[in-house]
């Protein structure tokens, strides 16, 4: 059975390919690699123009009549070219959170604007001293009349350089226990006192440190209740792990590797793919890629049934990210010295994708919940195993 073509997007793939052919400029892939910014605003505007961002959202919040299957197929086709949509992925997570915990006015203010492509939201949770232990955030927000004043620093605020807002986790009750005095705000990046500085990562992605010095936001920027931010964060984090990001179908390493091995020759003139050990290793990669994809479809299916996603998002993120690291390591092993050629190098196999993605894979087991933390979540919340550490 060919799962690839029997999937529920199959009927939309032809139309999606035609959309991509007509609208997507191939140089955007190189541009993302060169700039390290995993969000192309020109493409984002086109996705908004054609109602692809709005697909599947309720009409009262700006949802349109584009078929969500077509929209997903467009994102998949773009992802297969190597394009990322990190800014839109984080925006979707926040929109779902607003939909769950926001006021009616906030839903009508933020969701339609984002679906029109006018609002893009980065996640401002991590700080220099708190990542996995996100509730230890030290950034503060103090009420001043009908406004809040935000002060502090966030680390790894990815795509903030192109976003209109950051979803900032701030301490609003400094004397309350760690998980009890937090709140979340949608902070505009053009507000006075906001500053963004790039952080270059091993994977080529440029993320950011963001600084907040006396940044003023109105009370309407508070998402959820004041001091109840931990329960808002729980919804947001579940969406981060559990909702399909638009790039839900990964490029297949096995396909690219097999294409290279079919052409590449050993010194004795035989094709690399004729080596049964190479074929077996590529076969194992293909199997794990299929498992990742099916875990993604399981997750999407559960999400489509409504409600907040369950632990399947953590399971999929853990498997996908760790398998990806194994795959690129295997790929470089099979490719030998050629595999080290970077995307700019002439003759680099698969346009240098193996070298680039090997580096990029390193960070995938850190962001969106580090592997150790995800294992804890699966063990405790899914399997019901006892906690391995004292409750704080
Ligand atoms: C490329 C990139 C992009 C990112 N983008 C964003 C973003 O957009 N917004 C944002 O807010 N953050 C972002 N992050 C931050 C990311 O979420 C954190 O790096 C992550 O949560 C880990 O936090 P830390 O770096 O402080 O490491 P730590 O939390 O200090 O972890 C260090 C090590 O200790 C382990 N560890 C920690 N706690 C436990 C535990 N309880 N049990 C067992 N092991 C544990 C971890 O698994 C890890 O191996 C990004 C990070 C990267 C690398």
Coordinates of C-alpha atoms and ligand atoms in Angstrom, one line a residue:
X1 CA 0.0 0.0 0.0
X2 CA 1.4 3.4 -0.9
X3 CA 0.6 5.6 2.1
X4 CA 2.1 8.6 0.4
X5 CA -0.5 8.7 -2.3
X6 CA -3.4 7.2 -0.3
X7 CA -3.2 10.0 2.3
X8 CA -6.0 12.5 2.6
X9 CA -4.1 15.2 0.9
X10 CA -3.7 13.2 -2.3
X11 CA -6.7 14.7 -4.1
X12 CA -5.3 18.2 -3.6
X13 CA -1.7 17.6 -4.5
X14 CA -2.0 18.4 -8.2
X15 CA -3.7 21.7 -7.5
X16 CA -1.2 22.4 -4.7
X17 CA 1.7 21.8 -7.1
X18 CA 0.1 24.1 -9.6
X19 CA -0.2 26.8 -7.0
X20 CA 3.4 26.4 -5.9
X21 CA 4.6 26.4 -9.5
X22 CA 2.7 29.7 -10.2
X23 CA 3.7 31.5 -6.9
X24 CA 6.8 30.1 -5.3
X25 CA 10.2 31.4 -6.3
X26 CA 12.9 28.7 -5.9
X27 CA 15.4 31.3 -4.8
X28 CA 13.4 31.7 -1.6
X29 CA 14.9 28.4 -0.4
X30 CA 18.5 29.7 -0.8
X31 CA 17.4 33.0 0.8
X32 CA 16.2 31.2 3.9
X33 CA 19.4 29.3 4.1
X34 CA 21.6 32.4 3.6
X35 CA 19.7 34.7 6.0
X36 CA 18.9 32.0 8.5
X37 CA 15.3 33.4 8.8
X38 CA 12.9 30.6 8.5
X39 CA 10.0 32.7 7.3
X40 CA 9.6 34.3 3.9
X41 CA 7.2 37.3 4.1
X42 CA 6.6 37.6 0.4
X43 CA 5.4 34.0 0.3
X44 CA 3.4 34.6 3.5
X45 CA 1.5 37.5 1.8
X46 CA 0.6 35.2 -1.2
X47 CA -0.7 32.5 1.2
X48 CA -2.8 35.2 2.9
X49 CA -4.0 36.6 -0.5
X50 CA -5.3 33.3 -1.6
X51 CA -7.0 32.4 1.6
X52 CA -4.6 29.5 2.4
X53 CA -3.8 30.9 5.9
X54 CA -7.5 31.2 6.7
X55 CA -8.4 27.6 5.6
X56 CA -10.2 25.7 8.3
X57 CA -10.8 28.5 10.8
X58 CA -14.3 29.4 11.9
X59 CA -15.9 32.1 9.7
X60 CA -16.7 34.4 12.6
X61 CA -12.9 34.7 13.2
X62 CA -12.0 35.3 9.6
X63 CA -11.9 31.7 8.3
X64 CA -12.4 31.3 4.6
X65 CA -13.7 28.6 2.3
X66 CA -10.4 27.3 1.0
X67 CA -10.3 23.5 1.6
X68 CA -8.0 22.8 4.6
X69 CA -6.7 19.8 2.6
X70 CA -5.6 22.0 -0.2
X71 CA -3.9 24.4 2.2
X72 CA -2.1 21.5 3.9
X73 CA -1.0 20.2 0.6
X74 CA 0.4 23.6 -0.4
X75 CA 2.4 23.8 2.8
X76 CA 3.6 20.3 2.2
X77 CA 4.8 21.1 -1.3
X78 CA 6.6 24.1 -0.1
X79 CA 8.2 22.1 2.7
X80 CA 9.4 19.5 0.1
X81 CA 11.2 22.3 -1.7
X82 CA 13.0 23.1 1.6
X83 CA 10.9 26.1 2.7
X84 CA 10.2 26.7 6.4
X85 CA 7.2 28.6 7.9
X86 CA 8.4 28.9 11.5
X87 CA 6.8 32.3 12.1
X88 CA 3.4 31.0 10.9
X89 CA 3.8 27.8 12.9
X90 CA 4.3 29.8 16.1
X91 CA 1.5 32.2 15.1
X92 CA -0.9 29.2 14.7
X93 CA 0.0 27.9 18.2
X94 CA -0.8 31.3 19.7
X95 CA -4.0 31.7 17.7
X96 CA -5.2 28.3 19.0
X97 CA -4.3 29.5 22.6
X98 CA -6.3 32.7 22.1
X99 CA -9.2 30.7 20.8
X100 CA -9.1 28.6 24.0
X101 CA -8.5 31.3 26.6
X102 CA -8.9 34.7 25.0
X103 CA -11.9 37.0 25.4
X104 CA -14.4 37.2 22.5
X105 CA -12.9 40.7 21.6
X106 CA -9.4 39.3 21.5
X107 CA -10.5 36.4 19.3
X108 CA -12.0 38.9 16.9
X109 CA -9.0 41.3 17.1
X110 CA -6.1 38.8 16.7
X111 CA -7.3 35.8 14.7
X112 CA -8.7 37.5 11.6
X113 CA -5.7 39.9 11.4
X114 CA -3.3 36.9 11.5
X115 CA -5.3 35.0 8.8
X116 CA -5.1 38.1 6.6
X117 CA -1.3 37.9 7.0
X118 CA -1.1 41.2 9.0
X119 CA 0.0 39.7 12.3
X120 CA 2.8 37.2 12.9
X121 CA 3.7 36.1 16.4
X122 CA 7.0 34.8 17.9
X123 CA 7.2 32.9 21.1
X124 CA 8.9 34.7 24.0
X125 CA 9.1 32.0 26.7
X126 CA 12.8 31.1 27.1
X127 CA 15.2 33.4 29.0
X128 CA 18.9 33.3 29.6
X129 CA 18.3 31.4 32.9
X130 CA 15.2 29.4 32.0
X131 CA 14.4 27.1 29.1
X132 CA 13.0 23.7 30.1
X133 CA 12.1 25.2 33.4
X134 CA 10.0 27.9 31.6
X135 CA 8.0 28.8 34.8
X136 CA 11.2 30.3 36.3
X137 CA 10.9 33.3 33.9
X138 CA 12.2 36.6 35.4
X139 CA 10.8 39.1 32.9
X140 CA 8.3 41.2 34.7
X141 CA 5.1 43.0 33.8
X142 CA 3.7 45.6 36.2
X143 CA 0.2 47.0 36.0
X144 CA 0.1 50.8 35.5
X145 CA -3.5 52.0 35.2
X146 CA -5.0 50.5 32.0
X147 CA -1.5 49.4 30.8
X148 CA 1.2 46.9 31.7
X149 CA 4.9 47.8 31.7
X150 CA 7.2 44.9 30.6
X151 CA 10.9 44.7 31.5
X152 CA 13.3 41.8 30.9
X153 CA 15.0 39.6 28.3
X154 CA 14.0 36.6 26.3
X155 CA 16.3 34.1 24.5
X156 CA 15.7 32.2 21.3
X157 CA 12.7 34.4 20.2
X158 CA 12.8 32.7 16.8
X159 CA 11.6 34.8 13.7
X160 CA 11.1 37.9 16.0
X161 CA 13.0 39.8 13.4
X162 CA 10.0 39.6 11.0
X163 CA 7.2 39.2 13.5
X164 CA 4.7 41.9 14.4
X165 CA 4.2 40.5 18.0
X166 CA 5.9 38.4 20.6
X167 CA 3.9 36.2 23.0
X168 CA 5.7 37.1 26.2
X169 CA 5.6 35.1 29.4
X170 CA 6.1 37.5 32.3
X171 CA 6.0 37.5 36.0
X172 CA 3.2 39.6 37.3
X173 CA 3.1 38.5 41.0
X174 CA 6.8 38.3 42.1
X175 CA 6.0 37.1 45.6
X176 CA 3.7 34.2 44.5
X177 CA 5.0 30.7 44.1
X178 CA 6.9 30.0 40.8
X179 CA 3.9 28.7 38.8
X180 CA 1.3 31.1 40.3
X181 CA 2.4 34.6 39.4
X182 CA 2.8 34.4 35.6
X183 CA 0.9 36.1 32.8
X184 CA 1.1 36.1 29.0
X185 CA 1.0 39.2 26.8
X186 CA 1.0 39.9 23.1
X187 CA 3.7 42.5 22.8
X188 CA 4.0 44.4 19.5
X189 CA 7.6 44.5 18.1
X190 CA 7.2 48.1 17.1
X191 CA 6.5 49.2 20.7
X192 CA 9.1 51.7 22.1
X193 CA 11.6 49.8 24.4
X194 CA 11.5 46.6 22.3
X195 CA 14.8 45.5 20.8
X196 CA 15.9 42.4 18.9
X197 CA 19.4 41.0 18.4
X198 CA 20.3 38.0 16.2
X199 CA 21.7 34.7 17.6
X200 CA 23.4 32.5 15.0
X201 CA 23.0 28.8 15.6
X202 CA 25.0 25.8 14.5
X203 CA 22.2 24.8 12.2
X204 CA 22.3 28.0 10.2
X205 CA 19.0 29.3 11.7
X206 CA 19.2 32.8 13.0
X207 CA 17.1 33.1 16.2
X208 CA 17.1 36.1 18.5
X209 CA 17.5 37.6 21.9
X210 CA 14.7 40.1 22.6
X211 CA 14.9 42.9 25.1
X212 CA 12.0 44.7 26.8
X213 CA 12.8 48.0 28.5
X214 CA 9.7 49.7 29.9
X215 CA 7.6 48.4 27.0
X216 CA 3.9 49.5 27.5
X217 CA 1.0 47.3 26.4
X218 CA -2.7 47.8 26.9
X219 CA -4.7 45.6 29.2
X220 CA -6.2 44.0 26.0
X221 CA -2.8 42.5 25.3
X222 CA -3.1 40.2 28.4
X223 CA -4.1 36.8 27.1
X224 CA -6.0 34.8 29.8
X225 CA -6.3 36.1 33.3
X226 CA -3.5 37.9 35.2
X227 CA -1.3 35.6 37.3
X228 CA -3.0 32.6 35.7
X229 CA -0.4 32.4 33.0
X230 CA 0.7 28.9 33.9
X231 CA -2.6 27.4 32.8
X232 CA -2.4 29.5 29.6
X233 CA 1.1 28.1 29.1
X234 CA -0.1 24.6 29.5
X235 CA -2.5 25.1 26.6
X236 CA 0.2 26.8 24.5
X237 CA 2.8 24.2 25.1
X238 CA 0.5 21.3 24.3
X239 CA -0.3 23.1 21.0
X240 CA 3.5 23.6 20.4
X241 CA 4.0 19.9 20.5
X242 CA 0.6 18.6 19.5
X243 CA -0.6 20.7 16.6
X244 CA 0.6 20.0 13.2
X245 CA 3.1 22.6 12.1
X246 CA 2.5 23.5 8.4
X247 CA 5.7 21.7 7.5
X248 CA 4.2 18.4 8.6
X249 CA 5.6 16.3 5.9
X250 CA 9.4 16.3 6.0
X251 CA 11.5 16.1 2.9
X252 CA 12.5 12.5 2.6
X253 CA 16.2 11.9 3.3
X254 CA 15.8 8.3 2.0
X255 CA 14.6 9.6 -1.4
X256 CA 17.4 12.1 -1.7
X257 CA 20.0 9.7 -0.5
X258 CA 18.8 6.9 -2.9
X259 CA 18.8 9.4 -5.8
X260 CA 22.4 10.2 -5.1
X261 CA 23.5 6.6 -4.5
X262 CA 21.9 5.6 -7.8
X263 CA 24.2 8.0 -9.7
X264 CA 27.3 8.0 -7.6
X265 CA 30.1 5.5 -8.5
X266 CA 32.6 3.6 -6.4
X267 CA 36.2 3.4 -7.7
X268 CA 35.3 0.1 -9.4
X269 CA 32.5 1.7 -11.4
X270 CA 29.6 0.2 -9.6
X271 CA 26.8 2.4 -8.3
X272 CA 26.9 3.1 -4.6
X273 CA 23.3 1.8 -4.3
X274 CA 24.5 -1.6 -5.5
X275 CA 26.2 -2.0 -2.1
X276 CA 23.6 -4.0 -0.1
X277 CA 24.7 -2.4 3.1
X278 CA 24.0 1.0 1.7
X279 CA 20.6 -0.1 0.4
X280 CA 19.7 -1.5 3.8
X281 CA 20.7 1.6 5.6
X282 CA 18.6 3.7 3.3
X283 CA 15.7 1.3 3.7
X284 CA 15.9 1.7 7.5
X285 CA 15.8 5.5 7.1
X286 CA 12.8 5.2 4.8
X287 CA 11.0 3.1 7.4
X288 CA 11.6 5.6 10.2
X289 CA 10.5 8.4 8.0
X290 CA 7.3 6.6 7.4
X291 CA 6.8 6.1 11.2
X292 CA 7.4 9.8 11.7
X293 CA 4.8 10.7 9.1
X294 CA 2.2 8.3 10.4
X295 CA 2.7 9.6 14.0
X296 CA 2.1 13.0 12.4
X297 CA -1.1 11.8 10.8
X298 CA -2.2 10.2 14.1
X299 CA -1.6 13.6 15.8
X300 CA -3.5 15.5 13.1
X301 CA -6.4 13.1 13.2
X302 CA -6.6 13.5 17.0
X303 CA -6.4 17.3 16.7
X304 CA -9.1 17.3 14.0
X305 CA -11.5 15.7 16.5
X306 CA -11.4 18.9 18.5
X307 CA -10.2 19.7 22.0
X308 CA -6.7 20.1 23.1
X309 CA -4.2 17.7 21.6
X310 CA -2.9 14.9 23.9
X311 CA 0.6 13.3 24.4
X312 CA 0.8 12.1 20.8
X313 CA 2.4 15.4 19.9
X314 CA 5.2 14.8 22.4
X315 CA 5.6 11.3 21.1
X316 CA 5.8 12.4 17.5
X317 CA 8.2 15.3 18.2
X318 CA 10.5 13.0 20.2
X319 CA 10.6 10.3 17.6
X320 CA 10.8 12.6 14.6
X321 CA 13.7 14.8 16.0
X322 CA 15.8 11.9 17.3
X323 CA 15.3 9.8 14.1
X324 CA 16.2 12.9 12.0
X325 CA 19.5 13.2 13.8
X326 CA 20.2 9.5 13.1
X327 CA 19.3 9.8 9.5
X328 CA 21.5 12.8 8.7
X329 CA 24.4 11.1 10.6
X330 CA 23.9 7.9 8.5
X331 CA 23.6 10.0 5.3
X332 CA 27.0 11.7 6.0
X333 CA 28.5 8.3 6.7
X334 CA 27.3 6.9 3.4
X335 CA 28.2 10.0 1.4
X336 CA 31.8 10.2 2.8
X337 CA 33.8 13.4 2.1
X338 CA 31.2 14.6 -0.5
X339 CA 28.6 14.8 2.2
X340 CA 30.6 17.6 3.9
X341 CA 30.1 20.0 0.9
X342 CA 28.0 22.9 2.0
X343 CA 25.0 24.3 0.0
X344 CA 27.2 26.9 -1.7
X345 CA 29.8 24.4 -2.8
X346 CA 29.6 23.4 -6.5
X347 CA 28.7 19.7 -6.9
X348 CA 27.4 19.3 -3.4
X349 CA 25.0 16.2 -3.3
X350 CA 21.3 17.2 -3.2
X351 CA 22.4 20.9 -3.3
X352 CA 24.3 20.6 0.0
X353 CA 21.1 19.6 1.8
X354 CA 22.7 16.8 3.7
X355 CA 25.4 19.0 5.3
X356 CA 23.0 21.8 6.1
X357 CA 20.3 19.5 7.5
X358 CA 22.8 17.5 9.6
X359 CA 23.7 20.7 11.4
X360 CA 20.1 21.8 11.6
X361 CA 19.0 18.5 13.1
X362 CA 21.1 19.1 16.2
X363 CA 18.8 21.8 17.5
X364 CA 15.6 19.9 16.8
X365 CA 15.9 17.9 20.1
X366 CA 16.2 21.1 22.1
X367 CA 13.5 23.5 20.9
X368 CA 9.8 22.8 21.4
X369 CA 10.6 20.6 24.4
X370 CA 14.0 18.9 24.9
X371 CA 14.0 15.1 24.5
X372 CA 14.5 14.4 28.2
X373 CA 11.5 16.6 29.1
X374 CA 9.3 15.0 26.4
X375 CA 10.2 11.5 27.8
X376 CA 9.1 12.7 31.3
X377 CA 5.7 13.9 29.8
X378 CA 5.1 10.7 27.9
X379 CA 6.1 8.6 31.0
X380 CA 4.0 10.5 33.5
X381 CA 1.0 11.8 31.5
X382 CA 0.6 9.0 29.0
X383 CA 1.9 5.9 30.7
X384 CA 1.0 7.0 34.2
X385 CA 4.4 6.2 35.6
X386 CA 5.5 7.8 38.9
X387 CA 7.2 11.2 38.8
X388 CA 11.0 10.8 38.9
X389 CA 11.5 14.1 40.9
X390 CA 9.8 15.9 43.7
X391 CA 6.9 18.3 43.0
X392 CA 7.9 21.9 43.4
Ligands
LIG1 C1 17.1 26.9 17.4 C2 16.2 27.2 18.6 C3 15.1 27.9 18.5 C4 14.3 28.2 19.7 N1 13.2 28.9 19.5 C5 12.5 29.3 20.6 C6 11.4 30.2 20.5 O1 11.0 30.6 19.4 N2 10.8 30.7 21.7 C7 11.3 30.3 22.9 O2 10.7 30.7 23.9 N3 12.3 29.4 23.0 C8 12.9 28.9 21.9 N4 14.0 28.1 22.0 C9 14.4 27.7 23.4 C10 14.2 26.3 23.7 O3 12.8 26.0 24.0 C11 15.0 25.9 24.9 O4 16.4 25.9 24.5 C12 14.7 24.6 25.5 O5 13.5 24.7 26.2 C13 15.8 24.1 26.5 O6 16.1 25.1 27.4 P1 17.6 25.5 27.7 O7 18.3 25.8 26.4 O8 17.6 26.5 28.8 O9 18.2 24.2 28.3 P2 18.0 23.6 29.7 O10 16.5 23.6 30.1 O11 19.0 24.2 30.7 O12 18.3 22.0 29.5 C14 19.7 21.6 29.4 C15 19.6 20.1 29.4 O13 19.0 19.6 30.6 C16 17.9 18.7 30.3 N5 16.9 18.9 31.3 C17 16.3 20.1 31.6 N6 15.3 19.9 32.5 C18 15.2 18.5 32.7 C19 14.3 17.7 33.4 N7 13.4 18.2 34.2 N8 14.6 16.3 33.4 C20 15.6 15.8 32.6 N9 16.4 16.6 31.9 C21 16.2 17.9 31.9 C22 17.5 19.2 28.9 O14 16.8 18.2 28.3 C23 18.8 19.5 28.2 O15 19.4 18.3 27.7 C24 14.7 27.7 20.9 C25 15.9 27.0 21.0 C26 16.7 26.7 19.9 C27 17.9 25.9 20.1

